[in-house]
Coordinates of C-alpha atoms in Angstrom, one line a residue:
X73 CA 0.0 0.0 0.0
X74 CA 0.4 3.7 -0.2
X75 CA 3.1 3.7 3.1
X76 CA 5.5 0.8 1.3
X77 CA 6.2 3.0 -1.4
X78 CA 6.9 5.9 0.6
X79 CA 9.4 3.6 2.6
X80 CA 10.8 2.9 -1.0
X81 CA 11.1 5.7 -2.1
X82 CA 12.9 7.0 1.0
X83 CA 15.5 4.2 0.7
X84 CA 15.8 5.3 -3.1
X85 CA 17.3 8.7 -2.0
X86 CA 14.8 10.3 -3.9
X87 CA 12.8 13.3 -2.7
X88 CA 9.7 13.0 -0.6
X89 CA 6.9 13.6 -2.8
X90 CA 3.5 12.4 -2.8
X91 CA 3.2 8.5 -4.8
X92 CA -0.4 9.7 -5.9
X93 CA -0.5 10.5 -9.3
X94 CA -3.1 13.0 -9.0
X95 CA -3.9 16.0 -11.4
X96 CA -2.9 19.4 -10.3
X97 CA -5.2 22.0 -9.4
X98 CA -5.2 25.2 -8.2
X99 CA -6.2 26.9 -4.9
X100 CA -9.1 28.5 -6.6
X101 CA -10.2 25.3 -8.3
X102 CA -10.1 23.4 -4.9
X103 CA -12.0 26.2 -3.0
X104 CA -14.3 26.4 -6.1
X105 CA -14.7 22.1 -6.0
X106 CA -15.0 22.4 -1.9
X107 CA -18.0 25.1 -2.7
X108 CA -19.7 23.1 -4.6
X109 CA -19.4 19.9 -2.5
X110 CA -21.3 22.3 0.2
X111 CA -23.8 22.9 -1.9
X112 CA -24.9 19.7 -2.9
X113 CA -24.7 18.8 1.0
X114 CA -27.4 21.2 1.5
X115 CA -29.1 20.0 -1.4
X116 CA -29.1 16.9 0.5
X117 CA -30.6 18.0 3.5
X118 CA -33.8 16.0 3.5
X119 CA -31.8 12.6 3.0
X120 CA -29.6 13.5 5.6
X121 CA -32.6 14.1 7.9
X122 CA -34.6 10.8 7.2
X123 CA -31.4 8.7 7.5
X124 CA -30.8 10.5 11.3
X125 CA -34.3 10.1 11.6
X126 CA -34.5 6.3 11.2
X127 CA -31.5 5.5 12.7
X128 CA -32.9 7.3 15.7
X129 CA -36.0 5.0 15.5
X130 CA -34.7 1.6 15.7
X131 CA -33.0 2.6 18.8
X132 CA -30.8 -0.1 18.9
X133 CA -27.7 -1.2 21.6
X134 CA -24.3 -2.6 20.8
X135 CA -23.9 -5.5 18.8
X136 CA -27.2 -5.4 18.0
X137 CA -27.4 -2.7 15.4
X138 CA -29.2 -5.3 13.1
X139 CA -32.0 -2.9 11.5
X140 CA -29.4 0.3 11.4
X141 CA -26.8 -1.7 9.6
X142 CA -29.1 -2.7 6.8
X143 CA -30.6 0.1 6.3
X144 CA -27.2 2.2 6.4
X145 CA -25.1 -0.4 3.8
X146 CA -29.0 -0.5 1.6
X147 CA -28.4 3.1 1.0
X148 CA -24.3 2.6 0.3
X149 CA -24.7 -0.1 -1.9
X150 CA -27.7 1.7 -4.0
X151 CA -25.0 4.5 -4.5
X152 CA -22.0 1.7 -5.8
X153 CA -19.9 0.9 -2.6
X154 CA -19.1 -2.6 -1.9
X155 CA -19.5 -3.7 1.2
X156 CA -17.8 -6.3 3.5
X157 CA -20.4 -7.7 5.9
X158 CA -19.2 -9.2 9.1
X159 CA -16.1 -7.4 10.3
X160 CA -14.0 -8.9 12.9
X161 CA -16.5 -11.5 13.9
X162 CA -19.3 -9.6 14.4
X163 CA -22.4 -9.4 12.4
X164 CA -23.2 -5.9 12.1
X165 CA -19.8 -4.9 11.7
X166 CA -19.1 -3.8 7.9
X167 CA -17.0 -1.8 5.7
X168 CA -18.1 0.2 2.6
X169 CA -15.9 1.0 -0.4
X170 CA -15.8 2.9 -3.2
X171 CA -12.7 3.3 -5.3
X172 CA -12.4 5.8 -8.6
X173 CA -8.3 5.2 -9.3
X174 CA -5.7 5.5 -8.0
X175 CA -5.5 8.5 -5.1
X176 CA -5.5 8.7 -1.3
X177 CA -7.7 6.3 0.6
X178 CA -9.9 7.9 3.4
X179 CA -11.8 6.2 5.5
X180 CA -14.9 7.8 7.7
X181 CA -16.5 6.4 10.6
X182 CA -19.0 6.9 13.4
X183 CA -20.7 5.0 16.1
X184 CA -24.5 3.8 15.4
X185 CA -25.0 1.9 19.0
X186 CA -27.2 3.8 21.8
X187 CA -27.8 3.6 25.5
X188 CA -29.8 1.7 27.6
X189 CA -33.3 2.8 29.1
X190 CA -32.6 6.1 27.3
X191 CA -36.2 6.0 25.3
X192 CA -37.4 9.5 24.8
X193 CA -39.8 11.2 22.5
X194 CA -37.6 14.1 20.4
X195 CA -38.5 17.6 20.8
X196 CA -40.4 16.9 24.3
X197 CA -38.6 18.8 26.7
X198 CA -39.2 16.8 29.8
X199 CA -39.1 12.6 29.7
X200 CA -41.1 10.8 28.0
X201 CA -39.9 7.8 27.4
X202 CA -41.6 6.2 23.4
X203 CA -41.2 2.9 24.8
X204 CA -40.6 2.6 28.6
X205 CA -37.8 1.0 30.0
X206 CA -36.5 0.8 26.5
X207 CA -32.7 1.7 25.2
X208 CA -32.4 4.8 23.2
X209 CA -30.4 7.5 21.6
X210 CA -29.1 9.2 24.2
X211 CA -25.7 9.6 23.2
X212 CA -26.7 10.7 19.7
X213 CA -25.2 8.2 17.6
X214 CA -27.6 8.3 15.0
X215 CA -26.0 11.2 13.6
X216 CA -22.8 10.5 12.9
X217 CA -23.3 7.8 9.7
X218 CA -25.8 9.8 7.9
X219 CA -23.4 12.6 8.2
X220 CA -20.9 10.2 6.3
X221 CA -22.7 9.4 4.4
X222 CA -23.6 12.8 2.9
X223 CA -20.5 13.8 2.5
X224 CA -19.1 11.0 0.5
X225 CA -22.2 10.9 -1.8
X226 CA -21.3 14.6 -2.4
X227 CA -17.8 14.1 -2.9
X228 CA -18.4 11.0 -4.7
X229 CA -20.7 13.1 -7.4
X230 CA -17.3 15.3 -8.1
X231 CA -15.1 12.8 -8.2
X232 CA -16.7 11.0 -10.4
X233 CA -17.3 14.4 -12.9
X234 CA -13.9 15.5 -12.9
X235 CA -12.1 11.8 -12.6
X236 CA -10.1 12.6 -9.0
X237 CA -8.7 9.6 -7.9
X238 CA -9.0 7.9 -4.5
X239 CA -11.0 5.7 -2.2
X240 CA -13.7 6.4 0.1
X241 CA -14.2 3.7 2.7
X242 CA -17.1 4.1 5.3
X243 CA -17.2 1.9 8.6
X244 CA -19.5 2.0 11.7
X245 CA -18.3 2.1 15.6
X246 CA -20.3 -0.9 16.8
X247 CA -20.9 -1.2 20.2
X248 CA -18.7 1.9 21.2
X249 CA -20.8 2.4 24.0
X250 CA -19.1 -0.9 25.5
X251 CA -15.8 -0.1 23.7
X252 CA -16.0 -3.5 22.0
X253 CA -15.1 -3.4 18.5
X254 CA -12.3 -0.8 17.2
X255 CA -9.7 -2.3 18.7
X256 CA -11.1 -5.8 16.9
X257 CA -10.8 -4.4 13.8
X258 CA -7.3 -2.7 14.3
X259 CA -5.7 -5.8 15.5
X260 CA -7.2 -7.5 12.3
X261 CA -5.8 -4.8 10.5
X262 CA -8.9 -2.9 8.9
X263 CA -7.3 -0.1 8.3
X264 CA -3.8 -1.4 6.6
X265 CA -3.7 0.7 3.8
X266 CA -5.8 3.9 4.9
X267 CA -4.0 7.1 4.6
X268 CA -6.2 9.1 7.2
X269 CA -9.1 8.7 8.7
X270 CA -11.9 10.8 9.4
X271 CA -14.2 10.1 12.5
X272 CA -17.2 12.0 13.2
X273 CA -18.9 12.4 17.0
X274 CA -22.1 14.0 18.0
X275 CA -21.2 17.3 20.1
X276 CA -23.5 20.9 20.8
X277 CA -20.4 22.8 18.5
X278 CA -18.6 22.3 15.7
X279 CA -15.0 21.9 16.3
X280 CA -12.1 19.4 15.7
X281 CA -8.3 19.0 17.9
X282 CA -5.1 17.9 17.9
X283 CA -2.8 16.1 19.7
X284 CA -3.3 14.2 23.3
X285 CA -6.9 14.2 23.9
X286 CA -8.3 14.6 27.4
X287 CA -9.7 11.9 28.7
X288 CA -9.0 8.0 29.6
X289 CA -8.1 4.5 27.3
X290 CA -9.6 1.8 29.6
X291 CA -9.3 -1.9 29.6
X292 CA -13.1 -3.6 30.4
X293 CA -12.8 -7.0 32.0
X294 CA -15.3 -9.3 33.6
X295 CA -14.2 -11.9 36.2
X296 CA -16.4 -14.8 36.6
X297 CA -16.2 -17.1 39.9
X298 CA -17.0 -21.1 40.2
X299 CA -17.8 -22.8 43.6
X300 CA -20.7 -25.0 44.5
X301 CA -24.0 -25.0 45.0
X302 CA -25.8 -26.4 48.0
X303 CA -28.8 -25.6 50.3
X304 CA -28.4 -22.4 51.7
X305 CA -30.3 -23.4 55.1
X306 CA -29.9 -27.0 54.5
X307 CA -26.4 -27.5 54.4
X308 CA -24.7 -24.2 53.6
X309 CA -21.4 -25.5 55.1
X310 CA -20.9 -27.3 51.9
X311 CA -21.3 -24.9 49.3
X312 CA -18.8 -22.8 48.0
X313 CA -20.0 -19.5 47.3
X314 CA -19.4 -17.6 44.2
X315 CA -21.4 -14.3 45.2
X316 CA -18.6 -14.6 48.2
X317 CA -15.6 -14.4 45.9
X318 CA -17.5 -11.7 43.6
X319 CA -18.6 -9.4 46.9
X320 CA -14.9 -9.9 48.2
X321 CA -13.4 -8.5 45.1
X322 CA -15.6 -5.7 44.8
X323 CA -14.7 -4.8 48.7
X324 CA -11.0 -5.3 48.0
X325 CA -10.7 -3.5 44.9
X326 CA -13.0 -0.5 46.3
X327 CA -10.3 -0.7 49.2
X328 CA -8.0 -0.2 46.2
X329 CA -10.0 2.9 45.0
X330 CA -8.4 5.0 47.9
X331 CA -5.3 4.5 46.4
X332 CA -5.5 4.9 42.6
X333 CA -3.9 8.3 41.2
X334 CA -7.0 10.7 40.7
X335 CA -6.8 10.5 37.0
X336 CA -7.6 7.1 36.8
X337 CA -11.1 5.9 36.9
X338 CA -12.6 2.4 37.8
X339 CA -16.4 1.2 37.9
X340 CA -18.1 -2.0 37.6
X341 CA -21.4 -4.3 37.6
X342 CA -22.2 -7.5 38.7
X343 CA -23.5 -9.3 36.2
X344 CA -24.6 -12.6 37.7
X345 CA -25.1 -12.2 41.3
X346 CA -26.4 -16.1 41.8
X347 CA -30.1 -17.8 41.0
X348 CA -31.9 -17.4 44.3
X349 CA -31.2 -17.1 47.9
X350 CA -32.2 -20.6 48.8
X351 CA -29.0 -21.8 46.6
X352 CA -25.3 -21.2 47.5
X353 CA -24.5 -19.7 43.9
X354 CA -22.3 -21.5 41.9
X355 CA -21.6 -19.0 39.8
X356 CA -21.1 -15.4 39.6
X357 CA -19.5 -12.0 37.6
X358 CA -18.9 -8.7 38.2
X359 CA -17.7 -6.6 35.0
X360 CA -15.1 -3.8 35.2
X361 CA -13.6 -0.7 33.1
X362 CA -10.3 0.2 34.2
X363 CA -9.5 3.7 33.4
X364 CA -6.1 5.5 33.0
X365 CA -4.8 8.4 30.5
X366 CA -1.8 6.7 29.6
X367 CA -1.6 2.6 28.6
X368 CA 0.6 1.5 31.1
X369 CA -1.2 3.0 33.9
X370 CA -4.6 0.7 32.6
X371 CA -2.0 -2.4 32.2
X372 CA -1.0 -1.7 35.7
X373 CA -4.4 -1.4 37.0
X374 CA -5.5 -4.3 35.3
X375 CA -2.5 -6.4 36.6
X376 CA -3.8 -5.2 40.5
X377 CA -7.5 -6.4 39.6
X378 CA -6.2 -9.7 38.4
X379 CA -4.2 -10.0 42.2
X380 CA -7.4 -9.1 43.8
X381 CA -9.3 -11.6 42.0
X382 CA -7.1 -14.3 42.9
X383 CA -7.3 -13.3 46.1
X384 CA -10.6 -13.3 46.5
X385 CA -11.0 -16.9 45.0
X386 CA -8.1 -18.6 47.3
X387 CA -10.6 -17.1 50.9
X388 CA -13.8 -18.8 48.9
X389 CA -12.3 -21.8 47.9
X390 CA -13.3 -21.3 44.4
X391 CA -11.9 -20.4 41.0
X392 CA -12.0 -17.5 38.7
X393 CA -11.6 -16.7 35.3
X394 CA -11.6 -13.6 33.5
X395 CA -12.3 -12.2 29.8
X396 CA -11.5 -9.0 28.1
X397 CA -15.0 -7.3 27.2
X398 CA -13.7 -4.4 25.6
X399 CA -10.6 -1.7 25.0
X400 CA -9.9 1.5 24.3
X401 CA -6.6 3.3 24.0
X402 CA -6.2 7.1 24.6
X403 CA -6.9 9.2 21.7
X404 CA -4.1 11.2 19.6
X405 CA -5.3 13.4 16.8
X406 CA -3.2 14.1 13.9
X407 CA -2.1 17.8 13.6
X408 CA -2.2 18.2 10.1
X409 CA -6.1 17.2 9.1
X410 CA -7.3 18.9 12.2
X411 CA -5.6 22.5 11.1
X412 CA -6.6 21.5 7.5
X413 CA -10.5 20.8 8.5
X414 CA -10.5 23.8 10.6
X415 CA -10.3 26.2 7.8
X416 CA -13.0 24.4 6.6
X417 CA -15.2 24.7 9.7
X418 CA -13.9 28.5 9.3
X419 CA -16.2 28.7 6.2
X420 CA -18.9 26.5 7.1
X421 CA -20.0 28.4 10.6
X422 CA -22.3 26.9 13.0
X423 CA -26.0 26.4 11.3
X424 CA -28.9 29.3 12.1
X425 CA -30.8 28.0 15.2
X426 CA -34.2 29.8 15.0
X427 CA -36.7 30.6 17.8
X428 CA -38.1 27.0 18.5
X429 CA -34.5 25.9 18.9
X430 CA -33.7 28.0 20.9
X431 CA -36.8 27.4 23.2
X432 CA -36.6 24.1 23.4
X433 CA -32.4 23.8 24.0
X434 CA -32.9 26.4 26.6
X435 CA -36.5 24.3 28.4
X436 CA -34.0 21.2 28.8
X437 CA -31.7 22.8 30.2
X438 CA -34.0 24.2 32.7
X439 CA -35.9 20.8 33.5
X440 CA -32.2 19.7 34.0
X441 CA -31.3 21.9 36.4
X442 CA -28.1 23.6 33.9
X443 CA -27.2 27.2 32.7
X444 CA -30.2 28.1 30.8
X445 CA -27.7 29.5 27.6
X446 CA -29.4 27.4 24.8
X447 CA -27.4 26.7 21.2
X448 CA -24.4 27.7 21.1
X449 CA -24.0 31.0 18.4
X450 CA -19.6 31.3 18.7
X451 CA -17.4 28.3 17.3
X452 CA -15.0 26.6 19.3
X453 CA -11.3 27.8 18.6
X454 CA -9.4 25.0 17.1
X455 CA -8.6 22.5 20.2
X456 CA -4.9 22.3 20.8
X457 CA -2.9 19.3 22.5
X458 CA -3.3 19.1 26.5
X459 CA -1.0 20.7 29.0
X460 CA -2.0 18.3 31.7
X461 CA -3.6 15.2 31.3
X462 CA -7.6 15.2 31.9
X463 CA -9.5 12.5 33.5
X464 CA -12.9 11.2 31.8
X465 CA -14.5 9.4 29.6
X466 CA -13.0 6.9 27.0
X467 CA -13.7 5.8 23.1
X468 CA -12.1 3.2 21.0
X469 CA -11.3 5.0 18.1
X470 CA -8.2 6.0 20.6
X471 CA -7.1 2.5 19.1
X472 CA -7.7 3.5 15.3
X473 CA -5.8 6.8 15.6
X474 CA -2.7 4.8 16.8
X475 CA -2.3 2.9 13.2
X476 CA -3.3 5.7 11.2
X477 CA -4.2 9.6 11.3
X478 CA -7.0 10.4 12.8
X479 CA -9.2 13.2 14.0
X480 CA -12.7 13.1 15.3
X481 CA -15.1 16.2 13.9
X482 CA -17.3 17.3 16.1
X483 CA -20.5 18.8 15.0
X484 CA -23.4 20.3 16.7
X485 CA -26.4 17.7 17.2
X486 CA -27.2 18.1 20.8
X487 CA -27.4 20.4 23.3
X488 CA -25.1 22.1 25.9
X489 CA -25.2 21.1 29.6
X490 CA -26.5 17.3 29.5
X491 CA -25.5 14.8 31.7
X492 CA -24.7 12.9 28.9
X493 CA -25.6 9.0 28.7
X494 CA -28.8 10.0 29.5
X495 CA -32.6 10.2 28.1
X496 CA -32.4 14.1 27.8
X497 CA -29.0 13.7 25.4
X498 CA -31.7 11.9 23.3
X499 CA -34.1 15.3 23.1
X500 CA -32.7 16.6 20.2
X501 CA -31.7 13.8 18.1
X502 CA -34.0 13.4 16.0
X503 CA -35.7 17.6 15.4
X504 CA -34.0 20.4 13.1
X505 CA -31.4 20.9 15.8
X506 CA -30.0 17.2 14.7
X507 CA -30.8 17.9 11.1
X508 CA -28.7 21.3 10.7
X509 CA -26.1 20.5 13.0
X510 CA -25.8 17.0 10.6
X511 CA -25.6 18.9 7.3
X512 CA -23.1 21.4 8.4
X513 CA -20.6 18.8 10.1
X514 CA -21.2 17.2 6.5
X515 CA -19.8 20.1 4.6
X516 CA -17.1 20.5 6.8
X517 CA -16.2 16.8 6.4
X518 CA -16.8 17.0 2.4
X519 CA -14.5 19.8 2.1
X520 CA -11.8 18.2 4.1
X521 CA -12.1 15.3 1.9
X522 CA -11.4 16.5 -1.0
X523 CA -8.7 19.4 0.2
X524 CA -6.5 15.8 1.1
X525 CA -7.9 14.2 -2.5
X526 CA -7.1 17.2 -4.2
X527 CA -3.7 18.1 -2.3
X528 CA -2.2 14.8 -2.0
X529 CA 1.1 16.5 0.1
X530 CA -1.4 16.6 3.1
X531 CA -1.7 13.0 3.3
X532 CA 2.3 13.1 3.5
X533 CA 2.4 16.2 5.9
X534 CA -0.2 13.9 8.1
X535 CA 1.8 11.2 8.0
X536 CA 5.3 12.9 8.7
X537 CA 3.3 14.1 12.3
X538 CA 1.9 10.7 13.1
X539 CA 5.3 8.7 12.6
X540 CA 7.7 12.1 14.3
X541 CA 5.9 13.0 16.9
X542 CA 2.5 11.0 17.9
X543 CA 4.5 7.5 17.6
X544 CA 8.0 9.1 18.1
X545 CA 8.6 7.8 21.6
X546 CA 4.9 5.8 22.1
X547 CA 4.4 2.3 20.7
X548 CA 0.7 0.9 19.9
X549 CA 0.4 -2.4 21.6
X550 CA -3.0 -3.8 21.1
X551 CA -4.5 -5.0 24.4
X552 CA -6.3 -8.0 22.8
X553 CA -5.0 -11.0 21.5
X554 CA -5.5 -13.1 18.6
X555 CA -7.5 -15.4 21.0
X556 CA -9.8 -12.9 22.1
X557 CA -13.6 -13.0 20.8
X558 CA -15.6 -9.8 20.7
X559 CA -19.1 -10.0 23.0
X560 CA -21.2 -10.0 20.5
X561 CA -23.8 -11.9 23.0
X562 CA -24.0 -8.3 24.9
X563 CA -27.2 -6.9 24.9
X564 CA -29.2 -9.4 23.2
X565 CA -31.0 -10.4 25.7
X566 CA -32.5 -6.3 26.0
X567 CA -33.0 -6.3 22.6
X568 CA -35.1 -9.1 22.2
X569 CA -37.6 -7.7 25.1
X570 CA -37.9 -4.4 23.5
X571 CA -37.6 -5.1 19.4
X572 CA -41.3 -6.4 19.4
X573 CA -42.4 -3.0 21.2
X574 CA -40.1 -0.5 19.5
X575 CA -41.1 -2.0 15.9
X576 CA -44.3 -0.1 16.3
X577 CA -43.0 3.3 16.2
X578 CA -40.0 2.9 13.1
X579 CA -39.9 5.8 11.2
X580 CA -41.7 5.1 7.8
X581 CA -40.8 8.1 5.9
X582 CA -42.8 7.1 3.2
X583 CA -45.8 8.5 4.9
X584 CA -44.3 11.3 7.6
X585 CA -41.9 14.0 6.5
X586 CA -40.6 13.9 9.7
X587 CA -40.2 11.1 12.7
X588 CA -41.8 14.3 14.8
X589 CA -44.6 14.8 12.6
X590 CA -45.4 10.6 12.6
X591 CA -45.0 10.7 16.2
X592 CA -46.8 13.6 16.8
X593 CA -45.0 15.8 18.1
X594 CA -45.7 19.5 18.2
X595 CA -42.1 21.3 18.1
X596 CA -41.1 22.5 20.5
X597 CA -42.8 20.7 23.1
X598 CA -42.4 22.1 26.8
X599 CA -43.7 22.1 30.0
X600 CA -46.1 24.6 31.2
X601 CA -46.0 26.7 34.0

C-alpha cells in the first residue's frame, strides 16, 4: 500500500513527494470544487434528515445494530460501494468501499449503537420515554453515519465528474458504548492501507483537535467465579459461594480505590449475582472498566484487579476466570487534518438556530437543572494538545488513531449542559437541531475530503506528524490478543424484550416528512408553568 512505497522511495534517496499520481489544481479550483461539495450537501438536507431520523427509530444497543446496519449499507450499496459484511466477527460490523483510481484512501466512521433505558420522545422537553424501560439514543449516535454518508455521496458526485482519484471507505463504531469493536478491527488490521481517517462524534459545537486528547483509554474485563452450589439453610457448610468471591473482590478493589492516582477511573457491575437465595451460587461475575490516560497506567491497573481476583478466590475456595470485554486506547489526533478541516469549519460556521431551537435547547436545560444558555451561536477555537492530562470518559477510536491519522469532527447535534448517557442527550436527536447540525458537520467533512484528495502533500504532511511525533517515543500495543472474541452476545438479551415494542414506532418516511410529525409531536414541546 500507499506507506511501502513511501518507505521505497525514502530508501531510493529520492525526494519525498507524494506516490499519488493525481492532477494538479489550483487553490481557486479546490475552494471552487469544496464550494460546490457544500452545496450539494445542503441540497441533500432531507436525505440526511430521514437517515438520522430512522436510525434514531430503531434505537438499537451494541452489537445489536441489526436494522441500522441494513438500512445504512441498503443506501451505500444503492450509491455503488461494496460492502464487506461481518467485520471482525461480528455481524453488524461492515466496511463500505468505493474506489475511482488511484488517489489517497480515506476512511470515515461513526458510532451507530445507543444507550440503555434512554427512550425518549424528540423535541419533548421533559421525559417521556416512546417505549418505557427501553434503550435509546441518548448519546446521539444516530447522527454521525448519515453525516458520512452525505459527504461521501457529495464528494463522490465530483469525483466522479472531474475523474479525481482515490477511495472512500465508510465503517461503523459498533458497540462503542461498551468499547467493544475498534480495537477488533485494528488488530485485524482494517485499516492497513488507509492514509487518514476521518471520525465524526455528536457534540453541541462544531470543532475538531489535535494532539493528546483529554480523557482516559480503559481496559473492560469481567471476572467470573465457580464454587458450589448447596442448600443455603440445609447444608450451607458445603457450598462454595461464588457471590462470596465476587462481593470480596468488589470490597478489595474499592479498598483499592483510595489509592488509585486521581486521574484514573474504575467502575463496575455485577453481572450474575447467583439464581436465588435458597442456593449457594455457583456462579457469579462482576464486569469492570479500568480507566487511565496513559496505557501502562490501565495495564498496571488491570494487573492489581487480576491479584485481587485471585485473592478473592483462594478465601472462597473457588476459581476464577476472567475475559477481556472491551478496550480502548487514549486518543491522539493528527495535527495536520485537524488545522486543514479547521479552515473548513472557518467557512462553514455553525447552522442558524431559530426561535423553537432556541426554546426548546434552553427548556432542557431548565428541567435539568443547567445554565439556561441554549445553542451555542460562537465556534469553538481550534482545540490544541493538552498541557495536563484530563480524567474522563473513554472511546475506542483512541485505538484507530494509533495505526493511522486520525481526527474526530465534532459537530453540533445536541445540546449544551446534559449529563450525557442520558434520556435528555436523546431530546434533540432526531428535530431540526440534529438535522442542521448534521448537514453542516457534512460540509465540513466534504470539504476536508477533497482538500486531502485534491492536495495529495497533506496526506504526506499527516503522516510525517503521526510517525515524528504521535508515535516518536509511544508504541501501539493492542490490548487484545489473537485469541480474544468480541461480545457479540451483549445486549441481546435487551433487545429481544424491547424489538417487538419499539417495531411499532420505526420511522416510515414514506408516509411522515418527519419522525416528529409521525410521532406527533408538536415542536417544540415544553412544559407549562
Amino acid at each position: 500500500m500507499r506507506k511501502k512505497i513511501l518507505v521505497t522511495l525514502a530508501l531510493a534517496g529520492g525526494i519525498c513527494l507524494s506516490a499519488f499520481p493525481q492532477k494538479k489544481y489550483s487553490p481557486k479550483q479546490i475552494e471552487a470544487l469544496k464550494a460546490e461539495a457544500a452545496q450539494i450537501v445542503q441540497a441533500n438536507h432531507k436525505q440526511s434528515q430521514v437517515m438520522v431520523d430512522k436510525i434514531f427509530s430503531f434505537a438499537e444497543l451494541g452489537f445489536q445494530e441489526v436494522e441500522s446496519s441494513k438500512y445504512l449499507t441498503g443506501i451505500l450499496e444503492k450509491n455503488g460501494f461494496t460492502i464487506e459484511h461481518g467485520i471482525s466477527g461480528i455481524p453488524t460490523a461492515w466496511f463500505a468501499t468505493w474506489k475511482n483510481g488511484e488517489g489517497p484512501v480515506i476512511a470515515l466512521g461513526s458510532d451507530v449503537d445507543n444507550i440503555p433505558k434512554a427512550s425518549q420522545y424528540p423535541g419533548v422537553a421533559y421525559h417521556k420515554p416512546i417505549v418505557e424501560g427501553a434503550p435509546g439514543h441518548g448519546e446521539g449516535h444516530n447522527s454521525g453515519i448519515p453525516l458520512n454518508i452525505t459527504a461521501a455521496l457529495a464528494v463522490k458526485q465530483i469525483m466522479e465528474r472531474e475523474n479525481i482519484g482515490g477511495t472512500l471507505v465508510l465503517w461503523p463504531g459498533i458497540a462503542e458504548e461498551l468499547v467493544a469493536a475498534k480495537a477488533w478491527f485494528t488488530r485485524d488490521g482494517k485499516f492497513e492501507g488507509v492514509d487518514i481517517c476521518i471520525f465524526t462524534h455528536v457534540a453541541n459545537n462544531l470543532g475538531v483537535s489535535y494532539g493528546e486528547a483529554s480523557g482516559t483509554g480503559l481496559i473492560s474485563v469481567e471476572y467470573t467465579f465457580s464454587g458450589d452450589a448447596a442448600h443455603s439453610a440445609g447444608a450451607p457448610w458445603r457450598g462454595k459461594s461464588a457471590a462470596d468471591a465476587t462481593e470480596l473482590m468488589n470490597i478489595g478493589w474499592n479498598y483499592k480505590r483510595e489509592h488509585l492516582h486521581p486521574l484514573k477511573r474504575s467502575h463496575s457491575v455485577i453481572t450474575d449475582g447467583g439464581d436465588q437465595p435458597n442456593v449457594v451460587p455457583s456462579k457469579a461475575s462482576i464486569w469492570y472498566y479500568f480507566r487511565d490516560v496513559k496505557y501502562d497506567g490501565i495495564m498496571e491497573m488491570y494487573a492489581q484487579a487480576n491479584d485481587i481476583a485471585k485473592g478473592a478466590a483462594l478465601m472462597t475456595g473457588t476459581t476464577m476466570t476472567s475475559k477481556v470485554v472491551g478496550t480502548a486506547w487514549p486518543r491522539h489526533f493528527n495535527k495536520v487534518i485537524a488545522e486543514t478541516m479547521y479552515q473548513n469549519i472557518l467557512q462553514v460556521g455553525l447552522p442558524e438556530w431559530d426561535e423553537n431551537d432556541q426554546t426548546l435547547a434552553k427548556a432542557v436545560q431548565k428541567e435539568l437543572g443547567s445554565k439556561e444558555e441554549g445553542l451555542p451561536t460562537k465556534l469553538d477555537t481550534l482545540g490544541l494538545p493538552i498541557k495536563e492530562p484530563v480524567s474522563g470518559g473513554s472511546d475506542d477510536i483512541g485505538d484507530v488513531s494509533w495505526v493511522v491519522p486520525t481526527v474526530t469532527l465534532r459537530f453540533p447535534s445536541n445540546i449544551p449542559g446534559l449529563p450525557g448517557h442520558h434520556w435528555s442527550n436523546a431530546i434533540a436527536m432526531a428535530t431540526p437541531i440534529a438535522h442542521k447540525g448534521v448537514t453542516a458537520g457534512a460540509k465540513a467533512e466534504a470539504m476536508t475530503i477533497l482538500d486531502f484528495l485534491l492536495q495529495p502533500e497533506l496526506v504526506d504532511q499527516a503522516w510525517d506528524y503521526f510517525k515524528n511525533v504521535q508515535t516518536k517515543e509511544e508504541t501501539y500495543k493492542p490490548m487484545i490478543t489473537k485469541e480474544d472474541a468480541p461480545p457479540i452476545y451483549l445486549n441481546e438479551g435487551i433487545m429481544k424484550q424491547f424489538r417487538p415494542q419499539l417495531e411499532k414506532f420505526y420511522y416510515d418516511e414514506t408516509k411522515y416528512d418527519t419522525y416528529l410529525e409521525q410521532l406527533g409531536v408538536t415542536y417544540p414541546t415544553v412544559r407549562k408553568d
